[in-house]
Amino acid sequence: MTTTDPDTFDAGHPVEDRYSPPACGELDEIAAAMADGRLSGGAPILPVYEQALAAWFGTRRAVAVSSGTSALHAALIAAGVRPGDEVILPATAPLPTAMPILTRGATPVIVDIAPGALALDPASVSAKITGRTRAAITLPLWGYPADDHAAADILAAAGIPVIEDACQAHGTKIRGRYAGTIGLAGCFSTHDRKLLSTGEGGFVLTDDGKLADRIDYYTHLGHLKGDVHGTNYKLAAPLAAIGLRRLQRLSSQLRQRQANAARILAALEPDGAVSELGYGPSDAPNYYTLVLTTTSPDTARSLAASLAATGLPPDSLRYGYRPLYHQPLFASYAAPCPAAEILAATTLQFPVHPGLSPASLQWVTDRIASISQGHAGRRQQ
Ligand SMILES: Cc1ncc(COP(=O)(O)O)c(C=O)c1O
């Protein structure tokens, strides 16, 4: 069902978690690309799209690629990660953050997050650096700021570059800077669920011109010059056309998501059973999802079950979110990560995208507010 039209809103069905933005001239842009006749990743619209991305985020370079996965894989290679090297990443990472490390033949080294935050835990990072550590990945999960400055200082002192997996974090601000523009390279996805969506697609941002060239060559088969190895991770022209148009609406989408989140948050009881996941005064989530935390895993479990029963399953339940090493593929890299375990067990994620009609948003707000009040009341009795 669609949640964009109040008349079709049906409280018996879950709220759609994927956002389909209204048409904003994408077909005109695709038609222009088709009139040019070149539809491959070598078409003239690609540099136009890349320049628009770099301008929006304020970086020197952007390289458009076929997915967030290829962005991460290419960034790891361009950062000098070789087979057998180690790459640090947080236990909060979902599978798509970690898979490219295996694709490179490198070893994922899972570290904990700082308690109550999404940032890499500095002590955990210090303890895991070895002579084989070649890169670290940071992750503003769910579009919430991961303020990694403490771990970044430790990594910088050891000469280890930081790659940001900003695939969910278009427009997220960390200490006043956009996620994906802080480390050596920022990797983004433009998959259908993301704030900037081209169906499939991605891009890498960086201020390092040489790194951008290496990523560009790697993702374009070495531009067929025959001197460097590469693969075909190019973004096709019609997808770049969609991205170019939709980028113009990214700022207004961010504002709408913030307003929707604020509406739900205003309905929550202060000191109640749930509150928003914390972030710093110069930080801002992009509200890829609204993330609420609870006082205990038991409260989270029972809230999630109550909300699911009313047709509003949190994303954590819908997608079975858990720390990376609980996935069989990464079980052999497990390390104790108590803070990540607590985060996974006490957070609930909800859609606040602009596709929610006023009726849907009210319904979501009422469900969350009344169920969390019910839990708070029961706890006080
Ligand atoms: C955090 C994160 N990293 C990486 C990816 C991979 O992006 P893509 O699906 O475009 O390959 C995703 C997308 O699901 C993601 O959410």
CSV table of C-alpha atoms and ligand atoms in Angstrom, one decimal:
chain,number,residue,atom,x,y,z
A,1,MET,CA,0.0,0.0,0.0
A,2,THR,CA,1.0,3.6,-0.4
A,3,THR,CA,1.2,5.9,2.6
A,4,THR,CA,1.2,9.1,0.5
A,5,ASP,CA,-2.5,9.5,0.2
A,6,PRO,CA,-4.5,10.0,3.4
A,7,ASP,CA,-7.6,8.5,1.6
A,8,THR,CA,-5.9,5.2,1.1
A,9,PHE,CA,-4.4,5.0,4.6
A,10,ASP,CA,-5.2,1.7,6.2
A,11,ALA,CA,-4.3,1.3,9.9
A,12,GLY,CA,-4.5,-2.5,9.3
A,13,HIS,CA,-1.3,-2.5,7.3
A,14,PRO,CA,2.3,-1.6,8.3
A,15,VAL,CA,3.6,1.7,7.3
A,16,GLU,CA,5.8,1.6,4.2
A,17,ASP,CA,9.5,2.0,5.2
A,18,ARG,CA,10.7,2.7,1.7
A,19,TYR,CA,10.3,6.3,0.4
A,20,SER,CA,9.2,6.8,-3.3
A,21,PRO,CA,9.7,10.5,-3.9
A,22,PRO,CA,7.2,12.3,-6.1
A,23,ALA,CA,8.2,13.0,-9.7
A,24,CYS,CA,10.6,16.0,-10.0
A,25,GLY,CA,11.5,16.0,-13.6
A,26,GLU,CA,13.5,12.7,-13.7
A,27,LEU,CA,11.9,11.6,-17.0
A,28,ASP,CA,12.9,14.9,-18.7
A,29,GLU,CA,16.5,14.3,-17.6
A,30,ILE,CA,16.4,10.7,-18.8
A,31,ALA,CA,14.9,11.8,-22.1
A,32,ALA,CA,17.7,14.3,-22.5
A,33,ALA,CA,20.3,11.5,-21.8
A,34,MET,CA,18.5,9.3,-24.4
A,35,ALA,CA,18.4,12.1,-27.0
A,36,ASP,CA,22.2,12.3,-26.6
A,37,GLY,CA,22.3,8.6,-27.3
A,38,ARG,CA,25.0,7.6,-24.9
A,39,LEU,CA,23.5,5.7,-22.0
A,40,SER,CA,26.7,4.1,-20.5
A,41,GLY,CA,28.7,5.2,-17.6
A,42,GLY,CA,30.9,7.1,-20.0
A,43,ALA,CA,28.1,9.5,-21.0
A,44,PRO,CA,28.5,13.3,-20.6
A,45,ILE,CA,25.9,13.4,-17.8
A,46,LEU,CA,28.2,11.5,-15.5
A,47,PRO,CA,30.7,14.4,-14.8
A,48,VAL,CA,27.7,16.8,-14.5
A,49,TYR,CA,26.2,14.5,-11.8
A,50,GLU,CA,29.6,14.1,-10.1
A,51,GLN,CA,30.1,17.9,-10.0
A,52,ALA,CA,26.6,18.4,-8.6
A,53,LEU,CA,27.3,15.8,-5.8
A,54,ALA,CA,30.7,17.4,-4.9
A,55,ALA,CA,29.0,20.8,-4.9
A,56,TRP,CA,26.1,19.7,-2.7
A,57,PHE,CA,28.4,18.1,-0.1
A,58,GLY,CA,31.3,20.6,-0.4
A,59,THR,CA,34.0,18.2,-1.4
A,60,ARG,CA,36.7,18.6,-4.1
A,61,ARG,CA,35.7,15.4,-5.9
A,62,ALA,CA,32.8,12.9,-6.3
A,63,VAL,CA,33.0,9.6,-8.3
A,64,ALA,CA,29.7,8.0,-9.2
A,65,VAL,CA,29.6,4.2,-9.1
A,66,SER,CA,27.2,1.4,-9.5
A,67,SER,CA,26.4,0.8,-5.8
A,68,GLY,CA,27.4,1.6,-2.2
A,69,THR,CA,29.0,-1.8,-2.1
A,70,SER,CA,31.2,-0.9,-5.1
A,71,ALA,CA,32.0,2.5,-3.5
A,72,LEU,CA,33.3,0.7,-0.4
A,73,HIS,CA,35.2,-1.9,-2.3
A,74,ALA,CA,36.9,0.7,-4.6
A,75,ALA,CA,37.6,3.0,-1.6
A,76,LEU,CA,39.3,0.2,0.3
A,77,ILE,CA,41.5,-0.6,-2.8
A,78,ALA,CA,42.4,3.0,-3.4
A,79,ALA,CA,43.3,3.5,0.3
A,80,GLY,CA,45.9,0.7,-0.2
A,81,VAL,CA,44.1,-2.3,1.4
A,82,ARG,CA,45.6,-5.5,0.1
A,83,PRO,CA,44.6,-9.1,0.5
A,84,GLY,CA,45.6,-10.2,4.0
A,85,ASP,CA,45.5,-6.7,5.5
A,86,GLU,CA,43.2,-5.9,8.4
A,87,VAL,CA,40.3,-3.4,8.3
A,88,ILE,CA,38.8,-2.2,11.5
A,89,LEU,CA,35.0,-1.7,11.6
A,90,PRO,CA,32.3,-1.3,14.3
A,91,ALA,CA,30.3,-4.3,15.6
A,92,THR,CA,27.2,-2.2,14.6
A,93,ALA,CA,28.0,-2.7,10.9
A,94,PRO,CA,25.3,-4.4,8.8
A,95,LEU,CA,26.4,-7.0,6.3
A,96,PRO,CA,26.8,-4.6,3.3
A,97,THR,CA,29.4,-2.6,5.3
A,98,ALA,CA,31.5,-5.6,5.9
A,99,MET,CA,31.1,-7.7,2.7
A,100,PRO,CA,33.5,-5.5,0.7
A,101,ILE,CA,36.3,-6.2,3.1
A,102,LEU,CA,35.9,-9.9,2.4
A,103,THR,CA,35.7,-9.2,-1.4
A,104,ARG,CA,39.1,-7.5,-1.1
A,105,GLY,CA,40.5,-10.6,0.6
A,106,ALA,CA,41.2,-8.6,3.7
A,107,THR,CA,40.3,-9.5,7.3
A,108,PRO,CA,37.5,-7.6,9.2
A,109,VAL,CA,38.6,-6.6,12.7
A,110,ILE,CA,35.4,-6.0,14.7
A,111,VAL,CA,35.6,-3.3,17.5
A,112,ASP,CA,33.0,-2.1,20.0
A,113,ILE,CA,31.3,1.3,19.9
A,114,ALA,CA,31.7,3.9,22.6
A,115,PRO,CA,28.9,3.2,25.2
A,116,GLY,CA,25.7,5.0,24.3
A,117,ALA,CA,27.1,6.3,21.0
A,118,LEU,CA,27.6,5.0,17.4
A,119,ALA,CA,31.3,6.1,17.3
A,120,LEU,CA,34.2,3.6,17.3
A,121,ASP,CA,35.3,3.0,20.9
A,122,PRO,CA,38.8,4.5,21.2
A,123,ALA,CA,40.1,2.0,23.7
A,124,SER,CA,38.8,-0.9,21.5
A,125,VAL,CA,40.5,0.6,18.4
A,126,SER,CA,43.8,1.1,20.2
A,127,ALA,CA,43.8,-2.5,21.4
A,128,LYS,CA,43.1,-3.8,17.9
A,129,ILE,CA,45.7,-1.9,15.8
A,130,THR,CA,48.4,-4.2,14.5
A,131,GLY,CA,51.1,-3.9,11.9
A,132,ARG,CA,48.6,-5.3,9.4
A,133,THR,CA,45.9,-2.7,10.0
A,134,ARG,CA,45.5,-0.8,6.7
A,135,ALA,CA,42.1,1.1,7.1
A,136,ALA,CA,39.2,1.7,9.4
A,137,ILE,CA,35.5,2.1,8.5
A,138,THR,CA,33.2,4.4,10.5
A,139,LEU,CA,29.5,4.1,10.3
A,140,PRO,CA,26.8,6.7,11.0
A,141,LEU,CA,24.2,3.9,11.3
A,142,TRP,CA,20.6,4.7,10.6
A,143,GLY,CA,21.7,8.2,9.5
A,144,TYR,CA,22.6,9.1,13.2
A,145,PRO,CA,25.9,11.0,13.8
A,146,ALA,CA,28.9,8.8,14.8
A,147,ASP,CA,31.3,11.3,16.3
A,148,ASP,CA,34.5,9.4,15.7
A,149,HIS,CA,37.0,12.2,16.5
A,150,ALA,CA,38.6,10.4,19.5
A,151,ALA,CA,39.2,7.1,17.5
A,152,ALA,CA,40.2,9.1,14.4
A,153,ASP,CA,43.0,10.8,16.4
A,154,ILE,CA,44.4,7.4,17.4
A,155,LEU,CA,44.1,6.0,13.9
A,156,ALA,CA,45.7,9.2,12.4
A,157,ALA,CA,48.6,8.8,14.8
A,158,ALA,CA,49.1,5.2,13.5
A,159,GLY,CA,48.8,6.4,9.9
A,160,ILE,CA,45.6,4.5,9.3
A,161,PRO,CA,43.1,6.1,6.9
A,162,VAL,CA,39.4,6.3,7.8
A,163,ILE,CA,36.7,5.4,5.3
A,164,GLU,CA,33.2,6.5,6.1
A,165,ASP,CA,30.3,4.2,5.3
A,166,ALA,CA,27.8,7.0,4.8
A,167,CYS,CA,25.5,4.8,2.8
A,168,GLN,CA,22.6,5.7,5.1
A,169,ALA,CA,23.7,9.2,6.0
A,170,HIS,CA,23.1,11.6,3.2
A,171,GLY,CA,22.9,15.0,4.9
A,172,THR,CA,23.8,13.8,8.4
A,173,LYS,CA,25.9,16.3,10.2
A,174,ILE,CA,28.7,15.5,12.6
A,175,ARG,CA,30.3,18.5,14.5
A,176,GLY,CA,28.8,20.7,11.8
A,177,ARG,CA,30.2,18.7,8.8
A,178,TYR,CA,28.5,16.3,6.5
A,179,ALA,CA,29.0,12.6,7.2
A,180,GLY,CA,31.1,11.2,4.4
A,181,THR,CA,33.2,14.4,4.1
A,182,ILE,CA,35.3,13.9,7.2
A,183,GLY,CA,37.6,10.9,6.6
A,184,LEU,CA,39.8,10.1,3.7
A,185,ALA,CA,36.7,9.0,1.6
A,186,GLY,CA,33.0,8.9,2.1
A,187,CYS,CA,31.0,6.1,0.5
A,188,PHE,CA,27.3,6.5,-0.3
A,189,SER,CA,24.6,4.2,-1.7
A,190,THR,CA,21.7,5.5,-3.8
A,191,HIS,CA,19.7,2.3,-3.5
A,192,ASP,CA,15.9,2.6,-3.4
A,193,ARG,CA,15.7,3.0,0.4
A,194,LYS,CA,18.2,5.8,0.6
A,195,LEU,CA,17.6,9.6,0.9
A,196,LEU,CA,19.0,10.0,-2.6
A,197,SER,CA,17.7,7.1,-4.7
A,198,THR,CA,18.5,6.1,-8.2
A,199,GLY,CA,17.2,2.5,-7.8
A,200,GLU,CA,20.8,1.1,-7.6
A,201,GLY,CA,23.9,3.3,-7.5
A,202,GLY,CA,26.4,5.0,-5.3
A,203,PHE,CA,29.2,7.5,-5.1
A,204,VAL,CA,32.5,8.2,-3.3
A,205,LEU,CA,33.4,11.7,-2.0
A,206,THR,CA,36.9,12.8,-1.2
A,207,ASP,CA,39.1,15.9,-1.1
A,208,ASP,CA,42.1,13.9,-2.2
A,209,GLY,CA,42.4,14.3,-5.9
A,210,LYS,CA,44.9,11.4,-6.3
A,211,LEU,CA,42.6,9.0,-4.4
A,212,ALA,CA,39.6,10.1,-6.5
A,213,ASP,CA,41.7,9.4,-9.7
A,214,ARG,CA,42.5,5.9,-8.3
A,215,ILE,CA,38.9,5.2,-7.5
A,216,ASP,CA,37.8,6.5,-10.9
A,217,TYR,CA,40.4,4.3,-12.7
A,218,TYR,CA,39.5,1.2,-10.7
A,219,THR,CA,35.8,1.6,-11.2
A,220,HIS,CA,36.2,2.3,-15.0
A,221,LEU,CA,38.3,-0.7,-16.0
A,222,GLY,CA,41.4,1.5,-15.8
A,223,HIS,CA,39.9,3.6,-18.6
A,224,LEU,CA,41.1,0.7,-20.8
A,225,LYS,CA,44.6,2.1,-20.9
A,226,GLY,CA,46.0,-1.3,-19.8
A,227,ASP,CA,48.4,0.1,-17.2
A,228,VAL,CA,46.3,-0.3,-14.0
A,229,HIS,CA,43.8,-3.0,-13.0
A,230,GLY,CA,40.2,-2.1,-12.6
A,231,THR,CA,36.6,-3.4,-12.9
A,232,ASN,CA,33.4,-2.1,-14.3
A,233,TYR,CA,31.6,-0.3,-11.5
A,234,LYS,CA,30.3,2.5,-13.7
A,235,LEU,CA,26.9,4.1,-13.1
A,236,ALA,CA,24.7,4.0,-16.2
A,237,ALA,CA,23.6,7.4,-17.6
A,238,PRO,CA,19.8,7.1,-16.9
A,239,LEU,CA,20.5,6.5,-13.2
A,240,ALA,CA,22.8,9.5,-13.1
A,241,ALA,CA,20.0,11.5,-14.7
A,242,ILE,CA,17.6,10.4,-11.9
A,243,GLY,CA,20.2,11.3,-9.3
A,244,LEU,CA,20.9,14.7,-10.8
A,245,ARG,CA,17.3,15.7,-10.6
A,246,ARG,CA,16.6,14.2,-7.2
A,247,LEU,CA,19.6,15.8,-5.6
A,248,GLN,CA,17.8,19.1,-6.0
A,249,ARG,CA,15.2,17.9,-3.6
A,250,LEU,CA,17.5,16.4,-1.0
A,251,SER,CA,17.5,19.5,1.3
A,252,SER,CA,13.8,19.8,1.4
A,253,GLN,CA,13.5,16.1,2.0
A,254,LEU,CA,15.9,16.4,5.0
A,255,ARG,CA,13.7,19.3,6.4
A,256,GLN,CA,10.6,17.2,6.0
A,257,ARG,CA,12.1,14.2,7.7
A,258,GLN,CA,13.3,16.4,10.6
A,259,ALA,CA,9.8,17.9,11.0
A,260,ASN,CA,8.2,14.4,11.0
A,261,ALA,CA,10.7,13.2,13.6
A,262,ALA,CA,10.1,16.3,15.7
A,263,ARG,CA,6.4,15.7,15.7
A,264,ILE,CA,6.8,12.2,17.0
A,265,LEU,CA,9.4,13.2,19.6
A,266,ALA,CA,7.1,16.1,20.9
A,267,ALA,CA,4.4,13.5,21.7
A,268,LEU,CA,6.8,11.4,23.9
A,269,GLU,CA,6.6,11.8,27.6
A,270,PRO,CA,9.7,13.4,29.1
A,271,ASP,CA,11.5,10.7,31.3
A,272,GLY,CA,9.2,8.1,29.8
A,273,ALA,CA,10.0,4.6,28.6
A,274,VAL,CA,11.6,5.8,25.3
A,275,SER,CA,13.7,8.8,24.2
A,276,GLU,CA,15.7,9.6,21.0
A,277,LEU,CA,19.2,8.1,20.5
A,278,GLY,CA,21.6,10.8,21.7
A,279,TYR,CA,23.9,13.0,19.6
A,280,GLY,CA,26.0,16.2,20.1
A,281,PRO,CA,25.0,19.8,19.9
A,282,SER,CA,26.6,20.4,16.5
A,283,ASP,CA,25.3,17.1,15.1
A,284,ALA,CA,22.1,16.3,13.2
A,285,PRO,CA,20.6,13.0,12.1
A,286,ASN,CA,19.2,12.9,8.5
A,287,TYR,CA,16.4,10.8,9.9
A,288,TYR,CA,16.9,7.9,7.5
A,289,THR,CA,15.0,6.4,10.4
A,290,LEU,CA,13.9,7.9,13.7
A,291,VAL,CA,15.8,5.9,16.4
A,292,LEU,CA,14.4,5.6,19.9
A,293,THR,CA,16.2,4.0,22.8
A,294,THR,CA,14.7,2.4,25.8
A,295,THR,CA,15.7,1.9,29.4
A,296,SER,CA,16.3,-1.8,29.1
A,297,PRO,CA,16.3,-4.7,26.5
A,298,ASP,CA,13.2,-6.1,28.2
A,299,THR,CA,11.3,-2.8,27.7
A,300,ALA,CA,12.6,-2.7,24.0
A,301,ARG,CA,11.4,-6.2,23.4
A,302,SER,CA,8.0,-5.7,24.8
A,303,LEU,CA,7.5,-2.3,23.1
A,304,ALA,CA,8.6,-3.8,19.8
A,305,ALA,CA,6.1,-6.6,20.2
A,306,SER,CA,3.3,-4.3,21.1
A,307,LEU,CA,4.1,-1.9,18.2
A,308,ALA,CA,4.4,-4.8,15.8
A,309,ALA,CA,1.0,-6.1,17.0
A,310,THR,CA,-0.6,-2.8,16.0
A,311,GLY,CA,1.0,-2.9,12.5
A,312,LEU,CA,4.1,-0.8,13.3
A,313,PRO,CA,7.1,-3.2,13.6
A,314,PRO,CA,10.3,-1.3,14.3
A,315,ASP,CA,13.0,-1.8,11.6
A,316,SER,CA,15.1,-3.8,14.2
A,317,LEU,CA,12.4,-6.4,14.2
A,318,ARG,CA,11.5,-6.1,10.5
A,319,TYR,CA,15.1,-6.7,9.4
A,320,GLY,CA,16.3,-8.7,12.4
A,321,TYR,CA,19.1,-6.2,13.2
A,322,ARG,CA,22.0,-7.5,15.4
A,323,PRO,CA,25.7,-7.0,15.8
A,324,LEU,CA,27.8,-8.2,12.8
A,325,TYR,CA,29.4,-11.2,14.4
A,326,HIS,CA,25.9,-12.8,15.0
A,327,GLN,CA,25.8,-13.3,11.2
A,328,PRO,CA,27.2,-16.8,10.5
A,329,LEU,CA,29.6,-15.3,7.8
A,330,PHE,CA,31.3,-13.1,10.4
A,331,ALA,CA,31.0,-15.4,13.5
A,332,SER,CA,34.7,-16.3,13.3
A,333,TYR,CA,35.6,-12.6,13.7
A,334,ALA,CA,33.6,-12.2,16.9
A,335,ALA,CA,35.0,-10.2,19.8
A,336,PRO,CA,33.2,-9.1,23.0
A,337,CYS,CA,31.3,-5.9,22.1
A,338,PRO,CA,29.0,-5.2,25.1
A,339,ALA,CA,28.1,-1.6,24.0
A,340,ALA,CA,27.0,-2.8,20.5
A,341,GLU,CA,25.0,-5.6,22.1
A,342,ILE,CA,23.2,-3.1,24.3
A,343,LEU,CA,22.6,-0.7,21.4
A,344,ALA,CA,21.1,-3.4,19.3
A,345,ALA,CA,18.9,-4.7,22.2
A,346,THR,CA,17.6,-1.3,23.3
A,347,THR,CA,16.9,0.7,20.1
A,348,LEU,CA,13.8,0.9,17.9
A,349,GLN,CA,13.8,2.4,14.4
A,350,PHE,CA,10.8,4.0,12.6
A,351,PRO,CA,10.1,5.5,9.2
A,352,VAL,CA,9.7,9.3,9.2
A,353,HIS,CA,10.1,9.8,5.4
A,354,PRO,CA,8.1,12.5,3.5
A,355,GLY,CA,5.9,9.8,1.9
A,356,LEU,CA,4.1,9.5,5.2
A,357,SER,CA,0.7,11.3,4.8
A,358,PRO,CA,-0.4,13.5,7.7
A,359,ALA,CA,-2.8,10.7,8.6
A,360,SER,CA,0.0,8.1,8.6
A,361,LEU,CA,2.3,10.3,10.6
A,362,GLN,CA,-0.5,10.9,13.2
A,363,TRP,CA,-1.1,7.2,13.4
A,364,VAL,CA,2.6,6.4,13.9
A,365,THR,CA,2.9,9.2,16.5
A,366,ASP,CA,-0.2,8.0,18.4
A,367,ARG,CA,1.0,4.3,18.4
A,368,ILE,CA,4.5,5.2,19.7
A,369,ALA,CA,3.2,7.7,22.2
A,370,SER,CA,0.4,5.6,23.6
A,371,ILE,CA,2.4,2.3,23.8
A,372,SER,CA,5.4,4.0,25.3
A,373,GLN,CA,3.2,5.7,27.9
A,374,GLY,CA,1.5,2.4,28.7
A,375,HIS,CA,4.9,0.9,29.4
A,376,ALA,CA,6.0,3.8,31.5
A,377,GLY,CA,2.8,3.6,33.5
A,378,ARG,CA,3.2,-0.1,34.1
A,379,ARG,CA,6.8,0.4,35.3
A,380,GLN,CA,5.7,3.0,37.8
A,381,GLN,CA,3.0,0.9,39.4
B,1,LIG,C1,25.3,1.0,5.8
B,1,LIG,C2,25.3,0.4,4.4
B,1,LIG,N1,26.5,0.1,3.8
B,1,LIG,C3,26.6,-0.3,2.6
B,1,LIG,C4,25.4,-0.5,1.8
B,1,LIG,C5,25.5,-1.0,0.4
B,1,LIG,O1,24.9,-0.2,-0.5
B,1,LIG,P1,24.3,-0.8,-1.9
B,1,LIG,O2,23.1,-1.6,-1.5
B,1,LIG,O3,24.0,0.3,-2.7
B,1,LIG,O4,25.4,-1.7,-2.4
B,1,LIG,C6,24.2,-0.2,2.4
B,1,LIG,C7,22.9,-0.4,1.7
B,1,LIG,O5,22.1,-1.2,2.0
B,1,LIG,C8,24.1,0.3,3.7
B,1,LIG,O6,23.0,0.5,4.3
